[in-house]
Each structure stands twice: as C-alpha cells, then as structure tokens.
C-alpha cells in the first residue's frame, strides 16, 4: 500500500497547534513598532527575497534572516525540510506578488500570493521588530475581493483594539471589538475550528469570526478573537512532540478569558466562550480548565462529539461518495479510495488497546502521534455531563463536515439538563453561511457569504437573557406538493418555520400556486413584519393594523388580490409613501426582490408588463418576496 507521509504538524487535517503554558495576559498592542527597523516597502522586498533564496536552496544565506527566537526551534538543517513540506504539493513556482503587508499588533505580517504549476497558495511571513522572520506558514490562496462586507457591519457602533494574548515565546495577536458606550459589556471569546486559522477564521470567501464580532457589536456585546497558535507560530509550534489539544486550543482560550477581567468596559461577570467546529469539540475541556469559574456560559457551534478520528473517517467516506456521484475523474476516485484505506489502517492503531500516548506504535503515520493518542482518551459528551455551566448548541442543517446528527448527540448526553438549549439552522453550512442548494463540498464553499443576522441575533439574545426562542424544525416532505429546488422551496421552508404561513394540515399540502385574498395576504405580511407581537389575527384587527400603517387596503377581505395590488401594499409599508402600481413594481425590481415573467425568448425583462400586475398573487410569490426581504435585511 502506498505510504502517505504527513510532513509537518501544521498540515494535519485535524488542525494542530500549541498554546502558551502558564499565566498570561492581554495587553494593548502598540500601534506601530517603536523600534521598527524596516519600512513597509522593505518588508515586501525582504519577503520576496526569502522566497527567492528558498527556491535557490541557498540556506546559508537564508538562515540568518530568521529571528533568534525561531532559530531555537528550527535548525539550518531542518529548514529545507520545512520549505519542501510546505511547497512541494504545488510544484514549480511561477509568480510571487504581494497580497498583504500590515502590522497585526505583534508582527509585521507579509502575505505573498504565489502561483505554481499545481495551483496557487499564500505564503505568510511574520517579522519581528528587528526585521527578522519570526515564523512562516502557508495558507489557502484567498481572493480578498471575494470577501463580502456584511450589511450589518456598522463601524459607527464599535471600536476595535489590537491586543496581544499570553506571553513569549507564544504570544498571539488579537482584536477586541467593543461597542461604543460606557459599558460594561458582556463579551464573547471566539475559539477556532480545525486548521491554522487567523482571528477571522478566514476560509475562501468567508470570515465568520469577523462577521460575528461586528454583528454582536450591534447588540452591545464585545468580542475577542485572536490568531490561532499554528497560524502565528507554525514552525515553533512543531517543536513539541508531546503537545495535545490542551496546548493547541484550550489553554489559549482560558488565558483570554482570564485576562479579560482586567479590560476596561468589559463585564467580567459576563464572559462567554464560543467554540466553532473543533473549538466546540474542546469546549468541555475549556470549561474544566476554567479554574476561576470566570466563564458564565458556553456556545458550541457545529461541534462534534465522540472520537475525533471517527469524524475524520466519516468525512473521507462522504467525500468519496460525493466524488463518485459527481463523476470525478477515475484517477481522483482511485486516489481517494487509496487514502481512505490508508486512514483505516491508522485508525486501527488508535483503536488497538495495546497502544497509548505513552506506548506509540512506530508504524503510526498520522502526525503527531502523541496528539492523536491523547485525544483518543477524550469524549466531550462524557465530560460535559460533569459540568453545570449554561450551554447553547447551534448547528447547520447543510454542514457536510460536522453533520447535524451531532446536535442529537449533545442532546442525548445532556438529557434532563435545564440550562441547555439547542437550535438547528436548516440552510446553514459549516462556515456559518446559509446555502440555498444541495451541498456538494464544492459549490457552497466557492459561494462567498456572511453569517446570517438571525443567527447572530440568537447568540445575542442568549448571552443577554440566558435563553432563545427555539424555532421548530419543519420537514416539508410531509406535504404532498412540496418539491425541492424550485424558486419557492427555501422560502416556504423559512416561512413555515417562522410561522409566517401555514400548510393545509388536513390535506397535507402547501398549495404554493393558490391565489391569495387580500385578508390572507395581510395576515402573512403582518406575521412577517410583527412576529409574535401580532396577537390578534381576526379579520377586524388585521384591517385595523393595516390601516394604522397607512396601507391602501380595499377592505374586500375575500377578494383575490392582484400582483400589482400586493406590490403597492408591500412597497407602501417599506417606503411609507403613496405609490402607484408602476412605482411599486419598479421598486421591487430595484431591490432585486422580484423578476419579471419570462418572455418568448426566455428572458425575464424588468418591466411593468412582464410583472403581470393584473394576475392574482399566489402563495409561492408572496413568501418568496418576504424571504428575499428578510435576507436582504441581513
């Protein structure tokens, strides 16, 4: 069988790293280096020279460019092994260009975008105040232009402070996002998932931790996020052959929560920890290591339970099935099958009771062995039973990395606990972004997006009140006329889940193409607008509320409402202006809330006529408009 050697612990799919041990703190980071020895342009030149020397294998010239701190962990003889381990999968380098050059509160971080024969990647160098390379690592080649600024990002509502966490030699750069005002504010510490993540948890077109920070600021909640140990100190982190998930993830989170107590405007009685993915897996350990009981509550987001290697095996098996379903090239299928068989041989070592972290099998190839065998003794679902901190578990229904079944695992482990809540978000994928189609492991990751505001709102509500209004999970397949993949499918799922529209339970149908009367339309519209504040849905009250909003209703409750009339009612409520049908339809086009009917050439023209204003408004069209409005607001 082919041997799959993993070169370098930072390449491990399970996300390895190391954290500072001992007492650390959070200190304000200097705005600039007081003793900065190079100008910004010089850092770009130095970084490109680093790549050039490595390509030439001129290790004699390159090694003195490393800081004394890094040289303690990396010998000159090891340097070519690290370079090869990082770059060999990409092949010959073609071009090198600057992507980022800024001070992050600890280092001057220089990110180079490198194109190579097998694909692009980013090479990151961290320079210390003396202009020496203090560490380096590779990242996915992200295109900054793909990152979407969330519409709920309102910089006028918050300030951000660069800070550092812990102590040398493993100090980490971070950012504290503080709402404007006097405070004190509750604060959430964000703990990363797998991989050498930055403080935003950047992955292709996603920055979920950035989104959470700015979104929670709107709710008066502070957020602390920081670069992961394997991001800032990738090489130095590889020097300890006996580090565990404690050093990788847990201790840094505890250092952050402990030090937050001394930060002005932070409410040290309201410190929460949010762990995503592997961070959620580590939550019970973080709580157990909270010696001062400073954590008021913990939030697990897409966090697995059970054995970590079982999840990795499931991911690879599902990836192979998706590749076969998508008719991937035979050589890719064969390679995936071979890698799966290899992984099974490694898992067999983990499941063999004769081996342990103190008796490692020499044939074991998952790196580093100590990390894996230490983690093999950990079951988060068992440890969480011993703790009584309030908990909130959130899970996406379209997560193909940590499937929604794990939410039920947490429920089973904590059955009977009163201070725990669970919430499933049907359309959410692993990076906390809603995806409307069927996830396949490619499309949803290549579609940039933001964390939805209702998800952020639920976190804020729980942090402030200790509970959230749980949304029922609706299985639309119970309705005989439900069809996935149509323009109204996701909209109906959302509307029924939110209680905005109802199915015909006796008949088990949705009747998406049934025309609506004016009173039916008003009920659906006011449910979406007022939510639980709409206490009385009687015909008289519905019209009274509509008139209080100045809506131009006809009062003919049982008469079918036309598309044009519905457009006027909808637009009038948002613009608070008297509008004609033509103006209302144009407004809907301008907001990208509707498309016109297709013409004979198959084109959807944005005209008044193509809107077909005189046709009856159907249930599917109403919920689709409201669904788009809801997501446009987010």
Coordinates of C-alpha atoms in Angstrom, one line a residue:
X1 CA 0.0 0.0 0.0
X2 CA 1.2 3.5 -0.8
X3 CA 2.6 5.3 2.2
X4 CA 1.0 8.7 2.9
X5 CA 3.5 10.7 4.9
X6 CA 2.3 13.9 6.5
X7 CA 5.2 16.4 6.6
X8 CA 4.7 18.9 9.3
X9 CA 2.1 19.0 12.1
X10 CA 0.6 22.2 10.7
X11 CA -0.6 20.2 7.6
X12 CA -2.7 17.8 9.7
X13 CA -6.4 17.8 8.7
X14 CA -7.3 17.7 12.4
X15 CA -5.7 21.1 13.0
X16 CA -2.8 21.0 15.3
X17 CA -1.1 23.8 17.2
X18 CA 0.3 24.8 20.5
X19 CA -0.6 27.3 23.1
X20 CA 1.2 29.2 25.9
X21 CA 1.5 27.4 29.2
X22 CA 1.4 29.4 32.4
X23 CA 0.0 32.7 33.4
X24 CA -0.6 35.2 30.5
X25 CA -2.4 38.3 30.0
X26 CA -3.9 40.6 27.4
X27 CA -2.0 43.8 26.7
X28 CA -2.8 46.6 24.4
X29 CA -0.7 46.2 21.3
X30 CA 1.5 49.0 20.1
X31 CA 0.0 51.0 17.3
X32 CA 3.4 50.8 15.5
X33 CA 6.8 49.3 16.2
X34 CA 8.7 51.8 18.3
X35 CA 11.9 50.3 17.1
X36 CA 10.8 49.3 13.6
X37 CA 14.0 48.6 11.7
X38 CA 12.4 48.5 8.2
X39 CA 9.9 50.4 6.3
X40 CA 6.8 48.7 4.9
X41 CA 8.2 48.5 1.4
X42 CA 11.3 46.9 2.7
X43 CA 9.2 44.1 4.2
X44 CA 7.8 43.2 0.8
X45 CA 11.3 43.2 -0.7
X46 CA 12.6 41.0 2.2
X47 CA 9.7 38.5 1.9
X48 CA 10.2 38.1 -1.8
X49 CA 13.9 37.6 -1.3
X50 CA 13.1 34.9 1.3
X51 CA 11.2 33.0 -1.4
X52 CA 14.0 33.5 -4.0
X53 CA 16.6 32.2 -1.6
X54 CA 14.5 29.2 -0.7
X55 CA 13.9 28.4 -4.4
X56 CA 17.7 28.6 -4.9
X57 CA 18.2 26.4 -1.8
X58 CA 20.6 29.0 -0.5
X59 CA 20.1 28.0 3.1
X60 CA 23.4 29.5 4.3
X61 CA 22.1 33.0 3.3
X62 CA 18.5 32.4 4.3
X63 CA 19.0 31.0 7.8
X64 CA 20.5 34.2 9.3
X65 CA 17.3 36.0 8.2
X66 CA 15.4 34.1 10.9
X67 CA 14.9 35.5 14.4
X68 CA 16.9 34.1 17.3
X69 CA 13.6 33.0 18.8
X70 CA 12.7 31.0 15.7
X71 CA 16.3 29.5 15.4
X72 CA 15.7 27.9 18.8
X73 CA 13.1 25.7 17.2
X74 CA 14.4 25.4 13.7
X75 CA 18.0 24.3 12.8
X76 CA 19.6 25.2 9.5
X77 CA 19.5 21.5 8.5
X78 CA 15.7 21.4 9.1
X79 CA 14.9 24.5 7.1
X80 CA 14.8 22.7 3.6
X81 CA 12.5 20.0 5.0
X82 CA 10.0 22.6 6.1
X83 CA 10.2 24.5 2.9
X84 CA 9.7 21.3 0.9
X85 CA 6.9 20.2 3.2
X86 CA 5.1 23.4 2.6
X87 CA 5.6 23.9 -1.1
X88 CA 6.2 20.6 -2.9
X89 CA 2.5 19.8 -3.4
X90 CA 2.2 22.9 -5.5
X91 CA 5.1 22.2 -7.9
X92 CA 7.3 24.8 -9.6
X93 CA 6.6 28.4 -8.6
X94 CA 5.6 30.8 -11.4
X95 CA 4.9 34.2 -9.9
X96 CA 5.1 35.9 -6.5
X97 CA 3.1 39.0 -5.6
X98 CA 2.2 41.0 -2.5
X99 CA -1.3 40.4 -1.0
X100 CA -1.0 41.8 2.5
X101 CA 1.6 43.9 4.4
X102 CA 0.5 45.2 7.8
X103 CA 1.2 45.2 11.5
X104 CA -1.1 43.0 13.5
X105 CA -0.2 44.1 16.9
X106 CA 2.6 41.5 17.3
X107 CA 4.3 41.1 14.0
X108 CA 4.6 42.7 10.6
X109 CA 2.6 40.2 8.7
X110 CA 3.5 39.9 5.0
X111 CA 1.4 37.6 2.8
X112 CA 2.6 36.7 -0.6
X113 CA 0.3 35.2 -3.3
X114 CA 2.2 32.5 -5.2
X115 CA 1.1 30.9 -8.4
X116 CA 2.6 27.5 -9.1
X117 CA 2.1 24.7 -11.7
X118 CA -0.4 22.8 -9.5
X119 CA -2.3 25.8 -8.2
X120 CA -1.9 29.0 -6.1
X121 CA -1.2 29.3 -2.4
X122 CA -0.3 32.1 0.0
X123 CA 3.0 32.2 1.9
X124 CA 2.9 34.2 5.1
X125 CA 6.0 35.6 6.9
X126 CA 5.8 37.2 10.4
X127 CA 8.6 39.7 11.0
X128 CA 9.6 40.8 14.5
X129 CA 10.6 44.4 15.5
X130 CA 14.1 43.8 14.3
X131 CA 13.1 42.8 10.8
X132 CA 13.8 39.1 11.3
X133 CA 11.5 36.3 10.3
X134 CA 9.9 35.1 13.5
X135 CA 7.8 32.4 11.8
X136 CA 6.2 31.4 8.5
X137 CA 3.4 29.2 7.1
X138 CA 1.2 28.6 4.1
X139 CA -2.5 29.3 3.7
X140 CA -5.2 28.8 1.0
X141 CA -5.0 31.4 -1.8
X142 CA -7.9 33.6 -0.9
X143 CA -9.0 36.4 -3.1
X144 CA -9.7 39.4 -0.9
X145 CA -12.2 40.8 -3.5
X146 CA -14.4 37.7 -2.8
X147 CA -14.9 38.7 0.9
X148 CA -18.2 40.3 1.4
X149 CA -18.6 43.1 3.9
X150 CA -21.7 42.2 5.8
X151 CA -24.6 44.7 5.5
X152 CA -24.9 44.7 9.3
X153 CA -21.3 46.0 9.7
X154 CA -21.7 49.4 11.2
X155 CA -18.3 50.8 12.3
X156 CA -20.0 53.7 13.9
X157 CA -21.3 51.2 16.5
X158 CA -18.0 49.9 17.8
X159 CA -14.3 50.4 18.1
X160 CA -11.6 47.7 17.6
X161 CA -8.4 47.5 19.7
X162 CA -5.4 45.4 18.8
X163 CA -4.2 43.3 21.7
X164 CA -1.8 40.5 22.5
X165 CA -2.6 37.4 24.4
X166 CA -0.3 35.3 26.5
X167 CA 3.5 35.6 26.9
X168 CA 6.6 34.9 24.9
X169 CA 7.5 32.8 23.1
X170 CA 3.9 32.1 22.0
X171 CA 2.2 35.5 22.2
X172 CA -0.8 35.8 20.0
X173 CA -2.2 38.9 18.2
X174 CA -5.9 39.6 18.6
X175 CA -8.6 42.1 18.3
X176 CA -11.1 43.2 20.9
X177 CA -14.3 44.6 19.3
X178 CA -16.0 46.9 21.8
X179 CA -19.5 48.5 21.3
X180 CA -19.4 52.3 21.7
X181 CA -20.7 53.5 25.0
X182 CA -19.7 53.3 28.7
X183 CA -20.3 49.6 29.2
X184 CA -19.6 47.3 30.9
X185 CA -20.4 45.0 28.0
X186 CA -20.8 41.2 28.1
X187 CA -18.0 39.6 26.0
X188 CA -17.7 36.5 23.8
X189 CA -14.4 34.8 23.2
X190 CA -14.2 33.0 19.8
X191 CA -12.4 29.7 19.7
X192 CA -11.3 28.4 16.2
X193 CA -12.1 25.2 14.4
X194 CA -9.6 22.9 12.6
X195 CA -6.6 24.4 10.8
X196 CA -4.1 27.2 11.4
X197 CA -6.9 29.8 11.5
X198 CA -6.4 33.5 11.6
X199 CA -8.6 35.6 14.0
X200 CA -11.3 36.0 11.4
X201 CA -11.4 32.2 10.7
X202 CA -10.8 33.2 7.0
X203 CA -11.6 30.4 4.5
X204 CA -12.0 31.3 0.9
X205 CA -14.9 33.8 0.7
X206 CA -15.8 33.6 4.4
X207 CA -14.8 35.4 7.6
X208 CA -17.3 34.0 10.1
X209 CA -15.4 35.3 13.2
X210 CA -15.2 38.8 11.7
X211 CA -18.9 38.7 11.0
X212 CA -19.8 37.5 14.5
X213 CA -17.7 40.3 16.0
X214 CA -19.2 43.2 14.1
X215 CA -22.7 41.7 14.3
X216 CA -22.7 41.2 18.0
X217 CA -21.4 44.7 18.5
X218 CA -24.7 45.9 17.2
X219 CA -26.3 44.2 20.1
X220 CA -24.0 45.7 22.7
X221 CA -21.8 42.7 23.1
X222 CA -18.0 42.8 22.9
X223 CA -16.0 40.1 21.1
X224 CA -12.4 38.9 21.5
X225 CA -10.8 37.0 18.6
X226 CA -7.2 36.1 18.0
X227 CA -4.9 34.2 15.6
X228 CA -4.5 30.6 16.4
X229 CA -1.2 29.2 17.7
X230 CA -0.5 27.3 14.5
X231 CA -1.1 30.5 12.5
X232 CA 1.2 32.8 14.3
X233 CA 3.8 30.3 15.4
X234 CA 3.6 27.4 12.9
X235 CA 7.2 26.4 13.0
X236 CA 7.8 27.0 16.7
X237 CA 4.6 25.0 17.4
X238 CA 6.0 22.0 15.7
X239 CA 8.9 21.6 18.2
X240 CA 6.9 19.9 20.9
X241 CA 6.4 16.2 20.2
X242 CA 4.0 15.9 23.2
X243 CA 1.5 18.7 22.7
X244 CA -2.2 17.9 22.9
X245 CA -5.4 19.7 22.3
X246 CA -4.8 21.4 25.6
X247 CA -1.8 23.2 24.2
X248 CA -3.3 23.7 20.8
X249 CA -6.6 25.2 21.8
X250 CA -7.7 25.0 25.4
X251 CA -5.1 27.0 27.3
X252 CA -5.2 30.0 24.9
X253 CA -8.9 30.2 25.4
X254 CA -8.5 30.1 29.1
X255 CA -5.8 32.7 29.1
X256 CA -8.0 35.0 27.1
X257 CA -11.0 34.7 29.4
X258 CA -8.8 35.1 32.5
X259 CA -7.2 38.3 31.2
X260 CA -10.4 39.8 30.0
X261 CA -11.2 40.5 33.7
X262 CA -8.8 43.5 33.6
X263 CA -10.1 45.1 30.4
X264 CA -12.0 48.4 30.9
X265 CA -15.6 48.4 29.7
X266 CA -15.8 44.5 29.8
X267 CA -18.2 42.9 32.2
X268 CA -16.1 40.3 33.9
X269 CA -19.2 38.7 35.3
X270 CA -20.5 38.1 31.8
X271 CA -17.7 36.3 29.9
X272 CA -18.8 33.7 27.4
X273 CA -16.9 31.3 25.1
X274 CA -18.0 30.3 21.6
X275 CA -16.2 27.3 20.1
X276 CA -16.7 26.5 16.4
X277 CA -16.1 23.0 15.0
X278 CA -13.0 21.7 16.8
X279 CA -13.4 24.7 19.1
X280 CA -16.8 23.3 20.0
X281 CA -15.3 19.9 20.5
X282 CA -12.9 21.4 23.0
X283 CA -15.5 23.3 24.9
X284 CA -15.8 20.8 27.8
X285 CA -12.0 21.0 28.3
X286 CA -12.1 24.8 28.3
X287 CA -14.8 24.7 31.0
X288 CA -12.9 22.1 33.0
X289 CA -9.8 24.2 32.9
X290 CA -11.6 27.4 33.9
X291 CA -10.1 27.3 37.4
X292 CA -11.5 30.7 38.4
X293 CA -15.0 30.0 37.2
X294 CA -14.8 33.1 35.0
X295 CA -16.9 31.6 32.1
X296 CA -20.6 32.3 32.6
X297 CA -21.8 30.3 29.6
X298 CA -20.5 28.4 26.6
X299 CA -21.8 28.2 23.0
X300 CA -20.9 25.2 20.8
X301 CA -21.3 25.8 17.1
X302 CA -21.0 22.8 14.7
X303 CA -19.1 21.0 17.4
X304 CA -18.7 17.2 17.1
X305 CA -18.7 14.6 19.9
X306 CA -17.3 11.1 20.2
X307 CA -13.9 10.1 18.8
X308 CA -12.2 12.7 16.6
X309 CA -10.9 10.0 14.2
X310 CA -14.4 8.7 13.6
X311 CA -15.4 12.1 12.3
X312 CA -12.4 12.3 10.0
X313 CA -13.2 8.8 8.7
X314 CA -16.8 9.8 8.0
X315 CA -15.7 13.0 6.2
X316 CA -13.4 11.0 3.9
X317 CA -16.1 8.4 3.2
X318 CA -18.6 11.0 2.4
X319 CA -16.1 12.9 0.2
X320 CA -15.6 9.8 -1.8
X321 CA -19.3 9.2 -2.3
X322 CA -19.7 12.8 -3.4
X323 CA -16.8 12.5 -5.9
X324 CA -18.4 9.3 -7.4
X325 CA -21.8 11.0 -7.6
X326 CA -20.3 13.9 -9.4
X327 CA -18.4 11.6 -11.8
X328 CA -14.9 12.8 -10.8
X329 CA -12.0 11.6 -12.9
X330 CA -11.1 8.0 -12.3
X331 CA -7.6 8.8 -11.0
X332 CA -9.1 11.1 -8.4
X333 CA -11.5 8.4 -7.3
X334 CA -8.8 5.8 -7.1
X335 CA -6.6 8.2 -5.1
X336 CA -9.4 8.9 -2.7
X337 CA -10.1 5.2 -2.2
X338 CA -6.4 4.6 -1.5
X339 CA -6.2 7.4 1.0
X340 CA -9.3 6.1 2.7
X341 CA -7.9 2.6 3.1
X342 CA -4.7 4.1 4.5
X343 CA -6.6 6.1 7.0
X344 CA -8.4 2.9 8.2
X345 CA -5.0 1.3 8.9
X346 CA -4.1 4.3 11.0
X347 CA -7.3 4.3 12.9
X348 CA -6.8 0.6 13.6
X349 CA -3.7 1.6 15.6
X350 CA -5.8 4.1 17.6
X351 CA -8.4 1.5 18.4
X352 CA -5.8 -1.1 19.4
X353 CA -5.8 -1.1 23.3
X354 CA -2.1 -2.1 23.4
X355 CA -1.1 1.3 22.2
X356 CA -1.4 4.6 24.0
X357 CA 0.2 8.1 24.1
X358 CA 2.9 6.5 26.3
X359 CA 3.3 3.5 24.0
X360 CA 3.1 4.8 20.4
X361 CA 3.2 2.3 17.5
X362 CA 6.3 3.0 15.3
X363 CA 4.2 2.5 12.2
X364 CA 1.7 5.2 13.1
X365 CA 1.8 7.9 10.4
X366 CA -0.8 10.5 11.5
X367 CA 1.2 13.4 12.8
X368 CA 1.9 14.0 15.6
X369 CA 1.2 10.6 17.1
X370 CA 1.0 11.9 20.7
X371 CA -1.7 14.4 19.8
X372 CA -3.9 11.6 18.3
X373 CA -3.5 9.1 21.1
X374 CA -4.0 11.7 23.8
X375 CA -7.2 12.8 22.1
X376 CA -8.3 9.2 21.7
X377 CA -8.9 9.2 25.5
X378 CA -11.3 12.2 25.4
X379 CA -15.0 12.1 24.9
X380 CA -16.6 15.6 25.1
X381 CA -20.1 14.2 25.6
X382 CA -19.0 12.4 28.8
X383 CA -17.0 15.3 30.2
X384 CA -19.8 17.8 29.6
X385 CA -22.1 15.8 31.9
X386 CA -19.9 16.7 34.8
X387 CA -20.3 20.5 34.3
X388 CA -23.2 22.8 35.1
X389 CA -22.3 25.9 33.1
X390 CA -25.3 27.2 30.9
X391 CA -24.9 25.9 27.3
X392 CA -26.2 26.7 23.9
X393 CA -25.6 24.4 20.9
X394 CA -26.1 25.7 17.4
X395 CA -25.9 23.6 14.2
X396 CA -26.3 24.0 10.5
X397 CA -28.5 21.6 8.6
X398 CA -26.3 21.7 5.5
X399 CA -23.0 21.1 7.2
X400 CA -21.1 18.3 5.5
X401 CA -18.1 18.5 7.8
X402 CA -19.9 18.2 11.1
X403 CA -23.4 16.7 10.3
X404 CA -26.5 17.8 12.2
X405 CA -26.7 14.3 13.8
X406 CA -24.1 15.6 16.3
X407 CA -26.7 18.0 17.7
X408 CA -28.7 15.0 18.8
X409 CA -25.6 13.5 20.4
X410 CA -25.3 16.6 22.6
X411 CA -29.0 16.4 23.4
X412 CA -28.6 12.7 24.5
X413 CA -25.6 13.4 26.6
X414 CA -27.4 16.3 28.4
X415 CA -30.8 14.9 28.6
X416 CA -32.6 16.3 31.7
X417 CA -30.4 19.4 32.0
X418 CA -32.5 22.6 32.3
X419 CA -29.8 25.2 31.4
X420 CA -29.1 23.9 27.9
X421 CA -30.7 25.0 24.6
X422 CA -30.3 23.7 21.0
X423 CA -31.0 25.2 17.7
X424 CA -30.8 23.9 14.1
X425 CA -30.5 26.3 11.1
X426 CA -31.7 24.3 8.2
X427 CA -29.8 26.1 5.4
X428 CA -26.5 26.8 7.2
X429 CA -23.3 25.1 6.1
X430 CA -20.1 24.6 8.1
X431 CA -18.7 28.2 7.8
X432 CA -22.0 29.6 9.2
X433 CA -23.4 30.8 5.9
X434 CA -26.8 29.9 4.5
X435 CA -26.7 28.0 1.2
X436 CA -29.9 27.5 -0.8
X437 CA -29.0 24.5 -2.9
X438 CA -27.9 21.0 -2.1
X439 CA -24.3 21.0 -0.6
X440 CA -21.7 19.0 -2.6
X441 CA -18.5 20.1 -0.9
X442 CA -17.6 22.4 -3.7
X443 CA -20.3 24.9 -4.7
X444 CA -21.2 26.0 -1.2
X445 CA -17.5 26.7 -0.4
X446 CA -17.0 28.6 -3.6
X447 CA -20.0 30.8 -2.9
X448 CA -19.0 33.8 -0.7
X449 CA -21.4 34.9 2.1
X450 CA -21.9 36.2 5.6
X451 CA -23.1 34.8 8.8
X452 CA -26.9 35.5 8.8
X453 CA -28.1 38.1 11.2
X454 CA -30.8 35.9 12.8
X455 CA -28.0 33.5 13.8
X456 CA -26.1 36.4 15.4
X457 CA -29.3 37.7 17.0
X458 CA -29.9 34.3 18.6
X459 CA -26.5 34.4 20.1
X460 CA -27.0 37.9 21.4
X461 CA -30.4 37.0 22.9
X462 CA -28.9 34.0 24.7
X463 CA -25.9 36.0 26.0
X464 CA -28.2 38.7 27.4
X465 CA -31.2 36.7 28.7
X466 CA -29.9 33.1 29.0
X467 CA -32.4 31.7 26.5
X468 CA -33.6 32.0 22.9
X469 CA -36.9 31.3 21.3
X470 CA -36.4 27.9 19.8
X471 CA -37.6 27.6 16.2
X472 CA -39.2 24.3 15.3
X473 CA -37.6 22.2 12.6
X474 CA -40.1 21.6 9.8
X475 CA -39.9 18.7 7.4
X476 CA -41.6 19.9 4.3
X477 CA -41.6 16.4 2.7
X478 CA -44.7 15.8 4.8
X479 CA -46.6 18.0 2.3
X480 CA -47.5 16.1 -0.9
X481 CA -47.0 19.0 -3.2
X482 CA -43.6 20.1 -1.9
X483 CA -40.8 20.0 -4.4
X484 CA -37.1 20.9 -3.5
X485 CA -35.1 23.1 -5.8
X486 CA -37.9 25.3 -7.0
X487 CA -37.9 29.1 -6.7
X488 CA -40.2 28.9 -3.7
X489 CA -38.8 25.8 -1.9
X490 CA -36.4 27.5 0.5
X491 CA -38.8 30.4 1.0
X492 CA -41.7 28.1 2.1
X493 CA -39.4 26.3 4.5
X494 CA -38.4 29.6 6.1
X495 CA -41.9 31.0 6.2
X496 CA -43.4 27.8 7.8
X497 CA -40.6 27.6 10.3
X498 CA -41.1 31.2 11.3
X499 CA -44.9 30.8 11.5
X500 CA -45.5 33.3 8.7
X501 CA -47.5 31.0 6.5
X502 CA -49.2 27.6 7.2
X503 CA -49.7 24.5 5.3
X504 CA -53.1 22.7 4.9
X505 CA -52.6 20.1 7.5
X506 CA -55.7 18.1 6.9
X507 CA -54.8 17.6 3.2
X508 CA -51.0 17.6 3.8
X509 CA -50.5 20.2 1.0
X510 CA -48.9 23.6 0.7
X511 CA -50.8 24.9 -2.3
X512 CA -48.0 27.1 -3.5
X513 CA -49.8 28.2 -6.6
X514 CA -53.1 29.1 -5.0
X515 CA -54.2 32.7 -5.3
X516 CA -54.4 34.7 -2.1
X517 CA -57.2 37.0 -0.9
X518 CA -56.5 40.4 0.5
X519 CA -57.1 39.3 4.1
X520 CA -54.8 36.2 3.6
X521 CA -52.1 38.4 2.2
X522 CA -52.4 40.9 5.1
X523 CA -52.1 38.1 7.7
X524 CA -49.0 36.7 6.1
X525 CA -47.4 40.1 5.6
X526 CA -48.2 41.3 9.2
X527 CA -46.9 38.0 10.7
X528 CA -43.6 38.6 8.9
X529 CA -43.5 42.2 10.0
X530 CA -44.7 41.9 13.6
X531 CA -43.9 38.4 14.5
X532 CA -45.1 37.4 18.0
X533 CA -46.4 41.0 18.5
X534 CA -49.4 40.2 16.3
X535 CA -51.6 38.8 19.0
X536 CA -55.0 39.1 17.3
X537 CA -55.4 37.7 13.7
X538 CA -59.1 38.4 13.5
X539 CA -60.3 40.0 10.3
X540 CA -61.3 43.2 12.1
X541 CA -57.9 43.5 13.8
X542 CA -55.9 42.6 10.7
X543 CA -57.5 45.5 8.8
X544 CA -57.2 47.9 11.8
X545 CA -53.4 47.2 12.0
X546 CA -53.1 47.6 8.2
X547 CA -54.8 51.0 8.3
X548 CA -52.7 52.1 11.3
X549 CA -49.7 51.6 9.0
X550 CA -51.4 53.6 6.3
X551 CA -51.7 50.7 3.9
X552 CA -54.1 51.3 1.0
X553 CA -56.3 48.3 1.6
X554 CA -59.7 47.8 -0.2
X555 CA -61.4 46.2 2.7
X556 CA -62.6 43.3 0.5
X557 CA -61.2 40.6 2.6
X558 CA -62.4 37.7 0.5
X559 CA -61.5 39.1 -2.9
X560 CA -58.4 37.8 -4.7
X561 CA -55.5 40.3 -4.5
X562 CA -53.6 41.0 -7.7
X563 CA -49.9 41.1 -8.0
X564 CA -50.0 44.8 -8.6
X565 CA -52.2 45.5 -5.6
X566 CA -49.9 43.3 -3.4
X567 CA -46.9 45.2 -4.7
X568 CA -48.4 48.5 -3.7
X569 CA -49.2 47.2 -0.2
X570 CA -45.7 45.8 0.3
X571 CA -43.9 48.8 -1.0
X572 CA -46.1 51.3 0.8
X573 CA -45.2 49.7 4.1
X574 CA -41.5 50.0 3.5
X575 CA -41.3 53.4 1.9
X576 CA -44.1 54.9 3.9
X577 CA -45.2 56.7 0.7
X578 CA -48.2 56.6 -1.6
X579 CA -47.0 54.8 -4.7
X580 CA -48.7 53.7 -7.9
X581 CA -48.5 50.1 -9.1
X582 CA -45.9 51.1 -11.7
X583 CA -43.7 52.7 -9.0
X584 CA -44.2 49.8 -6.6
X585 CA -43.2 47.2 -9.2
X586 CA -40.1 49.2 -10.2
X587 CA -39.1 49.5 -6.5
X588 CA -39.3 45.7 -6.2
X589 CA -37.1 45.3 -9.3
X590 CA -34.6 47.9 -8.0
X591 CA -34.3 46.0 -4.7
X592 CA -33.9 42.7 -6.6
X593 CA -36.9 41.2 -4.8
X594 CA -38.7 40.0 -7.9
X595 CA -38.1 39.1 -11.5
X596 CA -40.5 39.5 -14.4
X597 CA -42.1 36.6 -16.1
X598 CA -40.0 35.1 -19.0
X599 CA -40.8 36.4 -22.4
X600 CA -40.9 34.3 -25.6
X601 CA -37.1 34.4 -25.8
X602 CA -36.7 33.0 -22.3
X603 CA -35.6 36.4 -20.8
X604 CA -37.0 37.9 -17.6
X605 CA -37.5 41.6 -18.5
X606 CA -37.9 44.0 -15.7
X607 CA -40.9 45.8 -17.0
X608 CA -44.3 46.6 -15.5
X609 CA -46.0 44.4 -18.2
X610 CA -43.6 41.4 -17.5
X611 CA -44.6 41.6 -13.8
X612 CA -48.2 40.7 -14.9
X613 CA -49.7 43.0 -12.3
X614 CA -53.3 42.0 -13.1
X615 CA -52.8 38.3 -12.4
X616 CA -53.6 37.0 -8.9
X617 CA -50.9 37.0 -6.3
X618 CA -50.0 33.4 -5.4
X619 CA -48.8 32.0 -2.1
X620 CA -45.4 31.0 -3.5
X621 CA -44.8 34.5 -4.8
X622 CA -45.7 36.2 -1.5
X623 CA -43.4 34.0 0.6
X624 CA -40.6 34.3 -1.9
X625 CA -40.8 38.1 -1.8
X626 CA -40.8 38.1 2.0
X627 CA -38.0 35.6 2.2
X628 CA -35.8 37.8 -0.1
X629 CA -36.7 40.9 2.0
X630 CA -35.7 39.0 5.2
X631 CA -32.3 38.0 3.8
X632 CA -31.7 41.4 2.2
X633 CA -32.1 42.9 5.6
X634 CA -29.4 40.6 7.0

